[in-house]
XYZ file of C-alpha atoms in Angstrom:
238
model
C -37.771 -258.012 -86.577
C -35.725 -256.105 -83.707
C -38.147 -257.381 -80.635
C -38.216 -260.837 -82.612
C -34.061 -260.348 -82.552
C -34.145 -260.083 -78.602
C -36.778 -262.771 -78.087
C -33.985 -265.437 -79.539
C -31.261 -263.951 -77.779
C -32.979 -264.761 -74.965
C -33.801 -267.882 -75.351
C -30.961 -268.783 -76.984
C -29.394 -267.140 -73.278
C -31.142 -269.864 -71.906
C -30.439 -272.780 -73.843
C -26.380 -271.923 -73.354
C -26.859 -271.349 -68.967
C -29.046 -274.898 -69.448
C -26.325 -276.923 -70.768
C -23.082 -275.159 -68.909
C -21.574 -273.004 -71.554
C -21.915 -270.108 -68.776
C -19.894 -267.088 -71.840
C -21.695 -267.495 -74.625
C -25.488 -267.536 -72.737
C -24.295 -264.295 -70.822
C -23.688 -263.207 -75.025
C -27.206 -263.687 -75.243
C -28.419 -262.276 -73.187
C -26.577 -259.015 -73.235
C -27.585 -258.658 -76.289
C -30.974 -259.339 -75.992
C -30.641 -256.317 -72.983
C -29.198 -253.550 -75.157
C -32.030 -254.287 -77.266
C -34.482 -253.859 -75.443
C -33.306 -250.820 -74.023
C -33.535 -249.217 -77.995
C -36.876 -250.519 -78.036
C -37.866 -249.249 -74.805
C -39.213 -252.457 -73.635
C -39.145 -252.474 -69.219
C -40.566 -255.999 -69.147
C -38.305 -257.574 -71.429
C -35.364 -255.389 -70.217
C -35.847 -256.627 -66.475
C -36.834 -259.593 -67.868
C -32.960 -260.163 -69.599
C -31.453 -257.633 -66.983
C -32.492 -260.328 -64.694
C -30.961 -262.953 -66.400
C -27.345 -261.500 -66.996
C -28.166 -260.545 -63.687
C -28.201 -264.340 -62.883
C -25.381 -265.975 -65.204
C -22.407 -262.567 -63.670
C -23.714 -265.249 -60.658
C -22.968 -268.657 -61.915
C -19.334 -267.363 -64.183
C -18.396 -266.793 -60.088
C -18.330 -262.587 -60.856
C -21.086 -261.704 -57.425
C -20.127 -257.812 -57.307
C -20.852 -257.556 -61.090
C -24.607 -258.876 -60.712
C -25.554 -256.564 -57.853
C -26.924 -253.977 -60.483
C -28.152 -255.619 -62.628
C -30.355 -257.101 -59.978
C -30.690 -254.044 -58.907
C -31.684 -252.712 -61.877
C -33.958 -255.839 -63.053
C -35.837 -255.276 -59.878
C -36.684 -251.136 -59.605
C -38.169 -251.260 -63.481
C -40.182 -254.832 -62.760
C -41.872 -252.780 -59.703
C -42.402 -249.512 -61.314
C -43.937 -251.931 -64.369
C -45.524 -254.404 -62.084
C -43.713 -257.394 -63.146
C -44.563 -259.074 -60.146
C -42.619 -262.218 -60.913
C -39.430 -260.628 -62.194
C -39.258 -258.710 -59.435
C -38.820 -261.803 -57.523
C -37.061 -263.604 -59.432
C -34.504 -260.423 -59.109
C -35.025 -260.493 -55.267
C -34.262 -264.362 -55.019
C -30.610 -263.916 -57.311
C -29.806 -260.265 -55.189
C -29.770 -262.858 -52.337
C -28.107 -265.725 -53.648
C -25.436 -263.077 -54.248
C -25.813 -261.793 -50.902
C -24.993 -266.256 -50.107
C -22.368 -266.099 -52.543
C -20.841 -263.017 -51.240
C -21.048 -264.820 -47.902
C -23.736 -261.661 -46.372
C -25.705 -264.301 -44.929
C -28.219 -262.252 -43.407
C -29.011 -259.475 -46.398
C -29.400 -263.408 -48.132
C -32.240 -264.492 -46.008
C -34.168 -261.366 -46.481
C -33.717 -260.986 -49.127
C -35.048 -264.497 -49.566
C -37.926 -264.473 -47.975
C -39.186 -261.660 -49.721
C -38.884 -263.930 -52.810
C -40.508 -266.319 -51.076
C -43.304 -264.758 -50.590
C -44.027 -262.723 -54.435
C -43.654 -266.919 -54.969
C -46.359 -268.438 -52.448
C -49.099 -264.534 -53.375
C -48.299 -265.804 -57.092
C -48.970 -269.113 -56.382
C -46.062 -270.183 -58.685
C -44.906 -273.508 -57.135
C -41.527 -273.776 -59.229
C -40.369 -270.500 -57.765
C -41.451 -271.278 -54.245
C -39.415 -274.223 -54.404
C -36.123 -272.843 -55.600
C -36.751 -270.371 -52.749
C -36.592 -272.983 -50.379
C -33.448 -274.801 -51.474
C -31.888 -271.210 -51.321
C -32.776 -269.980 -48.061
C -31.652 -274.089 -47.170
C -28.253 -273.642 -48.012
C -28.055 -269.896 -46.132
C -29.671 -271.775 -42.760
C -27.124 -274.037 -43.666
C -24.060 -271.303 -43.944
C -25.271 -270.049 -40.841
C -25.550 -274.118 -38.461
C -29.359 -273.037 -38.005
C -29.680 -277.160 -39.625
C -32.936 -277.713 -38.142
C -34.549 -274.567 -40.484
C -32.197 -275.700 -43.095
C -33.779 -279.573 -43.071
C -36.976 -278.154 -42.848
C -37.143 -275.451 -46.069
C -35.375 -278.713 -48.288
C -37.873 -281.101 -46.937
C -40.424 -278.861 -47.579
C -38.954 -278.236 -51.238
C -38.755 -281.363 -52.130
C -42.978 -282.412 -50.557
C -43.312 -279.357 -53.051
C -42.019 -280.878 -56.228
C -42.064 -284.302 -56.233
C -46.384 -284.702 -56.943
C -44.977 -282.361 -60.420
C -41.827 -285.034 -60.925
C -40.522 -281.547 -61.228
C -36.445 -283.817 -61.307
C -34.434 -280.940 -62.203
C -35.698 -279.239 -58.374
C -35.960 -282.062 -56.444
C -32.862 -282.746 -56.735
C -31.078 -279.718 -55.627
C -33.146 -279.827 -52.761
C -31.735 -283.533 -52.641
C -28.087 -281.964 -53.044
C -29.314 -279.567 -50.044
C -29.984 -282.684 -47.985
C -27.374 -284.328 -48.404
C -24.985 -281.323 -47.848
C -26.517 -280.840 -44.174
C -25.659 -284.604 -43.083
C -22.159 -283.717 -44.214
C -22.097 -280.726 -42.093
C -23.475 -282.747 -38.878
C -20.929 -285.833 -39.451
C -23.772 -287.960 -40.926
C -21.346 -289.300 -43.227
C -23.097 -292.381 -44.346
C -26.156 -291.074 -45.017
C -24.150 -288.144 -47.273
C -22.892 -290.944 -48.746
C -25.633 -292.885 -49.567
C -27.894 -289.564 -51.071
C -25.026 -288.896 -53.183
C -24.249 -291.908 -54.571
C -28.336 -291.739 -55.847
C -28.155 -287.817 -56.692
C -25.074 -288.569 -59.134
C -25.895 -290.599 -61.467
C -29.055 -288.767 -62.028
C -29.076 -287.210 -65.604
C -30.641 -284.305 -65.280
C -28.609 -282.860 -62.468
C -27.991 -279.289 -62.903
C -24.278 -278.796 -64.164
C -24.268 -276.820 -60.569
C -25.565 -278.806 -58.335
C -22.935 -281.888 -60.202
C -20.513 -279.372 -59.218
C -21.759 -279.271 -55.670
C -22.335 -282.300 -55.163
C -18.488 -283.286 -56.263
C -17.588 -280.586 -53.879
C -19.041 -283.029 -51.658
C -17.642 -286.556 -52.305
C -14.391 -284.932 -52.687
C -14.640 -283.504 -48.418
C -15.945 -286.810 -48.040
C -12.990 -288.770 -49.788
C -15.751 -290.284 -51.432
C -14.467 -293.011 -54.788
C -16.061 -291.232 -57.348
C -15.947 -295.499 -59.394
C -19.209 -296.046 -55.918
C -20.947 -293.918 -58.194
C -20.897 -295.463 -61.932
C -24.535 -297.289 -61.028
C -27.302 -296.546 -63.262
C -29.673 -294.039 -61.763
C -32.580 -294.761 -60.052
C -36.363 -293.499 -60.250
C -35.895 -290.103 -58.678
C -39.708 -290.155 -57.353
C -39.060 -293.697 -55.273
C -35.851 -291.797 -53.806
C -37.377 -289.153 -52.766
C -40.600 -290.616 -51.575
C -37.851 -292.429 -48.899
C -35.832 -289.188 -48.000
C -39.159 -287.833 -47.106
C -40.248 -291.279 -45.435
C -36.773 -291.568 -43.534
C -36.602 -287.292 -42.550
């Protein structure tokens, strides 16, 4: 049926995004939005709009993401869909960050963090904390950035949520690089880059840091270590 087709297109969009095929992911999410609009399904429409807006951010087209995310947040609030409202507001924060509107980014992300804390959505709390850490880095508030990254790592490690742990560790590596702690940044990047579950967006960030620090990629050919142990070592060190 038509609703099932929309759900499948939405799921395929998510699969393509995780695998780094952003153009294909966008096409699936756009189809899902069209179907759910036709069916007048506000919750599904809001969810698909949020994911479509997120894809435009990943594609480096943040201004095109804004109206999609604003509509997603508006619909979600109208129907009481708090989780998607939180996702959309958080993604608006990420878009503001990409546009270097750091204070607006901080406000959106703090709102999203509050929503997810209220809902008890631990993974999304971690995501908001990591984004807030990056905003703090951009604002030069490295003490706040360190606090956000470590809190996200501390929350995600007991759940063995490896992609989130790695996002937090990439944030810490950025902090070390920007505060002239080059050896620590290089040490941490050497532990991060071999991890097979490192997502494309964050692998790209790690590789950018390597280039900035002029680190030879050949230094990252070691077999990946246990990520739980790596996280614990950095939590104990910092």
